[in-house]
PDB file of C-alpha atoms in Angstrom:
ATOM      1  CA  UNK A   1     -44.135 -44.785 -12.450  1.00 59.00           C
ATOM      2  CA  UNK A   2     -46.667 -46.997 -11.121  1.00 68.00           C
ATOM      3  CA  UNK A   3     -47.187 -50.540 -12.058  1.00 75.00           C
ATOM      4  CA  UNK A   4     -50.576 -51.794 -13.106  1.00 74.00           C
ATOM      5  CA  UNK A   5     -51.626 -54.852 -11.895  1.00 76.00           C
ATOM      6  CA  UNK A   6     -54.712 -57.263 -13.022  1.00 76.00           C
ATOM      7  CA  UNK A   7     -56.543 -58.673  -9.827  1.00 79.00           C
ATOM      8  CA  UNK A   8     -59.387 -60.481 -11.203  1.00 80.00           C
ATOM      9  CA  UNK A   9     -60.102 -63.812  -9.548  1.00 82.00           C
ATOM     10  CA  UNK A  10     -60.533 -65.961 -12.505  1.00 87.00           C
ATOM     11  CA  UNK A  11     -59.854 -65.220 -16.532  1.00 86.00           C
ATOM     12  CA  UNK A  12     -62.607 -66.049 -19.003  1.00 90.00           C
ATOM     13  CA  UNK A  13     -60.629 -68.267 -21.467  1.00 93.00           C
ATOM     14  CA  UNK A  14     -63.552 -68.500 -23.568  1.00 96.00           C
ATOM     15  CA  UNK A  15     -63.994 -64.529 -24.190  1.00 94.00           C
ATOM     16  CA  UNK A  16     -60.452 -64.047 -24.157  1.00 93.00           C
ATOM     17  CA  UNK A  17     -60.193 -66.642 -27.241  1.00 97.00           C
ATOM     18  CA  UNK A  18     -63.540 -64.881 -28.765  1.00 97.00           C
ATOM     19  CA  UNK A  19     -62.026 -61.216 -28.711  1.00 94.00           C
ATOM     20  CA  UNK A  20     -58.753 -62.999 -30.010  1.00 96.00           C
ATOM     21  CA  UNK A  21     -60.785 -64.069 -32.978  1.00 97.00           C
ATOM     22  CA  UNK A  22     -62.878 -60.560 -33.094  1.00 96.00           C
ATOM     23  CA  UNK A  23     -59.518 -58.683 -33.628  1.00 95.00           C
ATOM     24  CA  UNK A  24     -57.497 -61.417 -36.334  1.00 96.00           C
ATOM     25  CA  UNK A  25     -60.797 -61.746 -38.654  1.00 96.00           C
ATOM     26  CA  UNK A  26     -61.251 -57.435 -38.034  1.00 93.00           C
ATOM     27  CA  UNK A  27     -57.495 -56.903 -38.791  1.00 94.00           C
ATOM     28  CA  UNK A  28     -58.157 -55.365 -42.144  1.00 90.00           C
ATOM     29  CA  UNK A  29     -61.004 -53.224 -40.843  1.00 85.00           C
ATOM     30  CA  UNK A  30     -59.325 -51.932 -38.190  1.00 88.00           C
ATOM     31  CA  UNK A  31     -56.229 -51.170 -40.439  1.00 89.00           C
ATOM     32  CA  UNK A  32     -58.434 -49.376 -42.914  1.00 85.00           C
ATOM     33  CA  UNK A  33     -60.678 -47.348 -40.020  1.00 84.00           C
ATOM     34  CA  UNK A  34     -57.042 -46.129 -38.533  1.00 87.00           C
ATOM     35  CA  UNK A  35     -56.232 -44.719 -41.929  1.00 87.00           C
ATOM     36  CA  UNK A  36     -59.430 -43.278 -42.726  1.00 85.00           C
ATOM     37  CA  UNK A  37     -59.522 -41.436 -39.255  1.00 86.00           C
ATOM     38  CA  UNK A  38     -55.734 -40.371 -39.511  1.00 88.00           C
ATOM     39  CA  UNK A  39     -56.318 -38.589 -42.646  1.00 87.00           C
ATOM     40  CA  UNK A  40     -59.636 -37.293 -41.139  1.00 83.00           C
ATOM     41  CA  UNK A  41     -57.791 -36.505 -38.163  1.00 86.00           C
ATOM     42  CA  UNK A  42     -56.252 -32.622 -39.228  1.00 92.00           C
ATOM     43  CA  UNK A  43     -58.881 -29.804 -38.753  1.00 93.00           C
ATOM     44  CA  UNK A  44     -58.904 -28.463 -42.109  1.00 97.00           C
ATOM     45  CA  UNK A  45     -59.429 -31.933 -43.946  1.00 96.00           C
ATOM     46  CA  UNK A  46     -62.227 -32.592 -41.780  1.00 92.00           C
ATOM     47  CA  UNK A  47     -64.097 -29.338 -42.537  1.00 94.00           C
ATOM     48  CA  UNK A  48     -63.192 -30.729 -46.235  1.00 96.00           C
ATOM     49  CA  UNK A  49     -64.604 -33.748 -45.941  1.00 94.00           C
ATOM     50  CA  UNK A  50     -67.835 -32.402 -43.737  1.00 91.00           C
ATOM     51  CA  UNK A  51     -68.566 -29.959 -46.924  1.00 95.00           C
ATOM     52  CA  UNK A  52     -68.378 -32.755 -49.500  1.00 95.00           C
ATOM     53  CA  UNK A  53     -70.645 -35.004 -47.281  1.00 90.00           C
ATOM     54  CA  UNK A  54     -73.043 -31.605 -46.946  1.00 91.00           C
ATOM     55  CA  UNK A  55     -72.715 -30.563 -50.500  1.00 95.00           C
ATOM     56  CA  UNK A  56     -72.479 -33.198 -52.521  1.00 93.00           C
ATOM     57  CA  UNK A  57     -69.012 -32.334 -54.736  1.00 96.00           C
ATOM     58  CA  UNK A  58     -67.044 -29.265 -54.793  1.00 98.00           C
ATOM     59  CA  UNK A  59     -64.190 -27.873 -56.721  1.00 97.00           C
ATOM     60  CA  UNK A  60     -61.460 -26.639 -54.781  1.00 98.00           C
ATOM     61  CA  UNK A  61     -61.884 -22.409 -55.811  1.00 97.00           C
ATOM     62  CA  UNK A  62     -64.952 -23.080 -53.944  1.00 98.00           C
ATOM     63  CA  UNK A  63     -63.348 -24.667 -51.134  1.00 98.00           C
ATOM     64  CA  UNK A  64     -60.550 -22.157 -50.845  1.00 98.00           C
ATOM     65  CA  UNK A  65     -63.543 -19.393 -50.966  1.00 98.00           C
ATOM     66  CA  UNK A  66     -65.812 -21.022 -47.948  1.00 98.00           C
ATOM     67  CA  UNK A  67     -62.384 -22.134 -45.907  1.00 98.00           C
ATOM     68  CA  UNK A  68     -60.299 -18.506 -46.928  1.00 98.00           C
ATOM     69  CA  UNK A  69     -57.190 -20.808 -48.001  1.00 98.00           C
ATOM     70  CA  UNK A  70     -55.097 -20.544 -51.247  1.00 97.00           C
ATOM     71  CA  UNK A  71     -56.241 -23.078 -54.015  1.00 97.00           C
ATOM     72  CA  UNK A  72     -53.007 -24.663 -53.625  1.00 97.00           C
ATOM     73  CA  UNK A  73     -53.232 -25.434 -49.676  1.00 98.00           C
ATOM     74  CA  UNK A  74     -56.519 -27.128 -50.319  1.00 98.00           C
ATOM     75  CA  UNK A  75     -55.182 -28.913 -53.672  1.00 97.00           C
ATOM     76  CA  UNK A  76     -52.557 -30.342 -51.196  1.00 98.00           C
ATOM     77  CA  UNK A  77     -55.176 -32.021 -48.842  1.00 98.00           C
ATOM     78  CA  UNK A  78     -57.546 -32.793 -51.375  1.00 98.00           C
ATOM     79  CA  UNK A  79     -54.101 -34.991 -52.631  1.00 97.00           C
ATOM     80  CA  UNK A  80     -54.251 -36.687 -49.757  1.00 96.00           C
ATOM     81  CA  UNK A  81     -57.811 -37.197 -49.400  1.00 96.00           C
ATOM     82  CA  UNK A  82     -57.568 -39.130 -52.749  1.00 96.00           C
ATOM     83  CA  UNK A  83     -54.721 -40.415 -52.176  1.00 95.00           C
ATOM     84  CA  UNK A  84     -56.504 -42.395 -49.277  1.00 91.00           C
ATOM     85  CA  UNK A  85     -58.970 -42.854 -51.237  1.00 91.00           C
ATOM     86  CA  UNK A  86     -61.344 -41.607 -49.365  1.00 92.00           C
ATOM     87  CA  UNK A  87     -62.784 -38.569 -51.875  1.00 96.00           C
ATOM     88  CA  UNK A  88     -62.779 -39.249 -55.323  1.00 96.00           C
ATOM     89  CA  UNK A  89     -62.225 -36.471 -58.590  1.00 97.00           C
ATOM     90  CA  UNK A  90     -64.753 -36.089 -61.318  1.00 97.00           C
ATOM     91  CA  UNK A  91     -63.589 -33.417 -64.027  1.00 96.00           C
ATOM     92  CA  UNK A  92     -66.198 -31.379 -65.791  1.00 96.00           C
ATOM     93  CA  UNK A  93     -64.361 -29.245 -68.593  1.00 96.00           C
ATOM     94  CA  UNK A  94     -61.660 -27.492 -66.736  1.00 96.00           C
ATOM     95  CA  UNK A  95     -63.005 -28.200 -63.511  1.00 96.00           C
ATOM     96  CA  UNK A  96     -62.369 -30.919 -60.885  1.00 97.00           C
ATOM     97  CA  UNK A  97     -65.036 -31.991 -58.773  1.00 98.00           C
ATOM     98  CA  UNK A  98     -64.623 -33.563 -55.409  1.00 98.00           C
ATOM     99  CA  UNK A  99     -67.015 -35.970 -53.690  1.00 96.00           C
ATOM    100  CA  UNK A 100     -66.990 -38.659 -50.457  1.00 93.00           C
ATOM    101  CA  UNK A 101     -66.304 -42.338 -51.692  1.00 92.00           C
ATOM    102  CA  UNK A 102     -69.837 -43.907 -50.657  1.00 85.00           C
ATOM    103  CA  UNK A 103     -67.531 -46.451 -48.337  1.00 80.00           C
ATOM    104  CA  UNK A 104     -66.081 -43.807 -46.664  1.00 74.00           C
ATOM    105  CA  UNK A 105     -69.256 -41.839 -46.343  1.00 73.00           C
ATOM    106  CA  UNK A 106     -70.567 -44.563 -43.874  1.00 75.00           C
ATOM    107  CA  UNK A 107     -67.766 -44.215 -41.912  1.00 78.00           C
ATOM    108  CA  UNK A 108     -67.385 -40.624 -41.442  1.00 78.00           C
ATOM    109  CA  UNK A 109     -71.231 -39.995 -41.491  1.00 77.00           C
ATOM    110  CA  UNK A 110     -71.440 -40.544 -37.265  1.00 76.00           C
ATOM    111  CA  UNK A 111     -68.867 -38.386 -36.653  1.00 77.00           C
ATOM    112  CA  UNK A 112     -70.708 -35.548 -38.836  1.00 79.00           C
ATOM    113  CA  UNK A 113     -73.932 -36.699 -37.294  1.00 78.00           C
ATOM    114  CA  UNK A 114     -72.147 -35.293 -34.042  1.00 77.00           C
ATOM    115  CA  UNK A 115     -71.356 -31.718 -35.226  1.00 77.00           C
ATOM    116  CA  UNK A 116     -74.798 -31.867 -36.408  1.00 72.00           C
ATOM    117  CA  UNK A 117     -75.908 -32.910 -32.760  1.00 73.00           C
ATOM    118  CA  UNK A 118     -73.738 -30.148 -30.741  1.00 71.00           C
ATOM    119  CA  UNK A 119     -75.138 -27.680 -33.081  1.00 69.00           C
ATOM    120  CA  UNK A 120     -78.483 -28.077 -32.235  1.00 68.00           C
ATOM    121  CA  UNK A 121     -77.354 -28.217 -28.732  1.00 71.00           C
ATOM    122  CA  UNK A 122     -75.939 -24.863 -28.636  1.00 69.00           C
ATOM    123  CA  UNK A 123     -78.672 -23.273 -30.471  1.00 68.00           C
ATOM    124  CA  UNK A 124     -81.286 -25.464 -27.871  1.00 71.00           C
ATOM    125  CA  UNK A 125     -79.065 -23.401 -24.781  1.00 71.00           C
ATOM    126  CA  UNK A 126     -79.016 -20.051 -26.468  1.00 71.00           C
ATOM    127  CA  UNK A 127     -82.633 -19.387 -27.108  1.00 64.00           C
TER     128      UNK A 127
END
């Protein structure tokens, strides 16, 4: 394996002291960012999460009817959704309602803003 050397000429004690600071004062951010993006991170909690931020709240029959998964398989990521707190449960009679956390919403929002962005893309290079 190769080794990687550093050949700059002369460090920048001052940044390097800055972006010290950056990260320690961050730590909690970056802690809570890593969670919210690991959770985020499997395919079918994703297209979760994208509904709820499209639609508002769901229930999980109609999340096992648009993804064509058993109400238990989506139960079990919706538990760890909440349990990350990043969707929270509103019941209604018998029925459980799912929606985005508003905190978590402005974290995930660029990354739906993207599907968004390569949709239009591919409709853009197919007409």
């Amino acid at each position: 394996m190769n080794k990687i050397t550093c050949i700059r000429v002369l460090a920048d004690i001052n940044q390097i002291k800055e972006c010290k600071e950056k990260i320690r004062v961050n730590a909690a951010a970056f802690s809570d960012l890593a969670r919210v993006i690991e959770l985020a991170g499997n395919t079918v909690r994703l297209k979760i999460l994208y509904l709820l931020e499209e639609e508002g709240e769901l229930c999980p029959c109609d999340l096992s009817d648009i993804l064509e998964m058993s109400v238990p398989a989506i139960s079990q990521h919706l538990r760890k959704l909440k349990d990350g707190n990043i969707i929270q449960a509103k019941r209604v009679g018998q029925t459980i309602f799912y929606s985005l956390t508003d905190d978590h919403l402005k974290i995930l929002k660029p990354f739906f803003r993207h599907i968004h962005h390569q949709r239009a893309t591919e409709k853009t290079m197919s007409a």
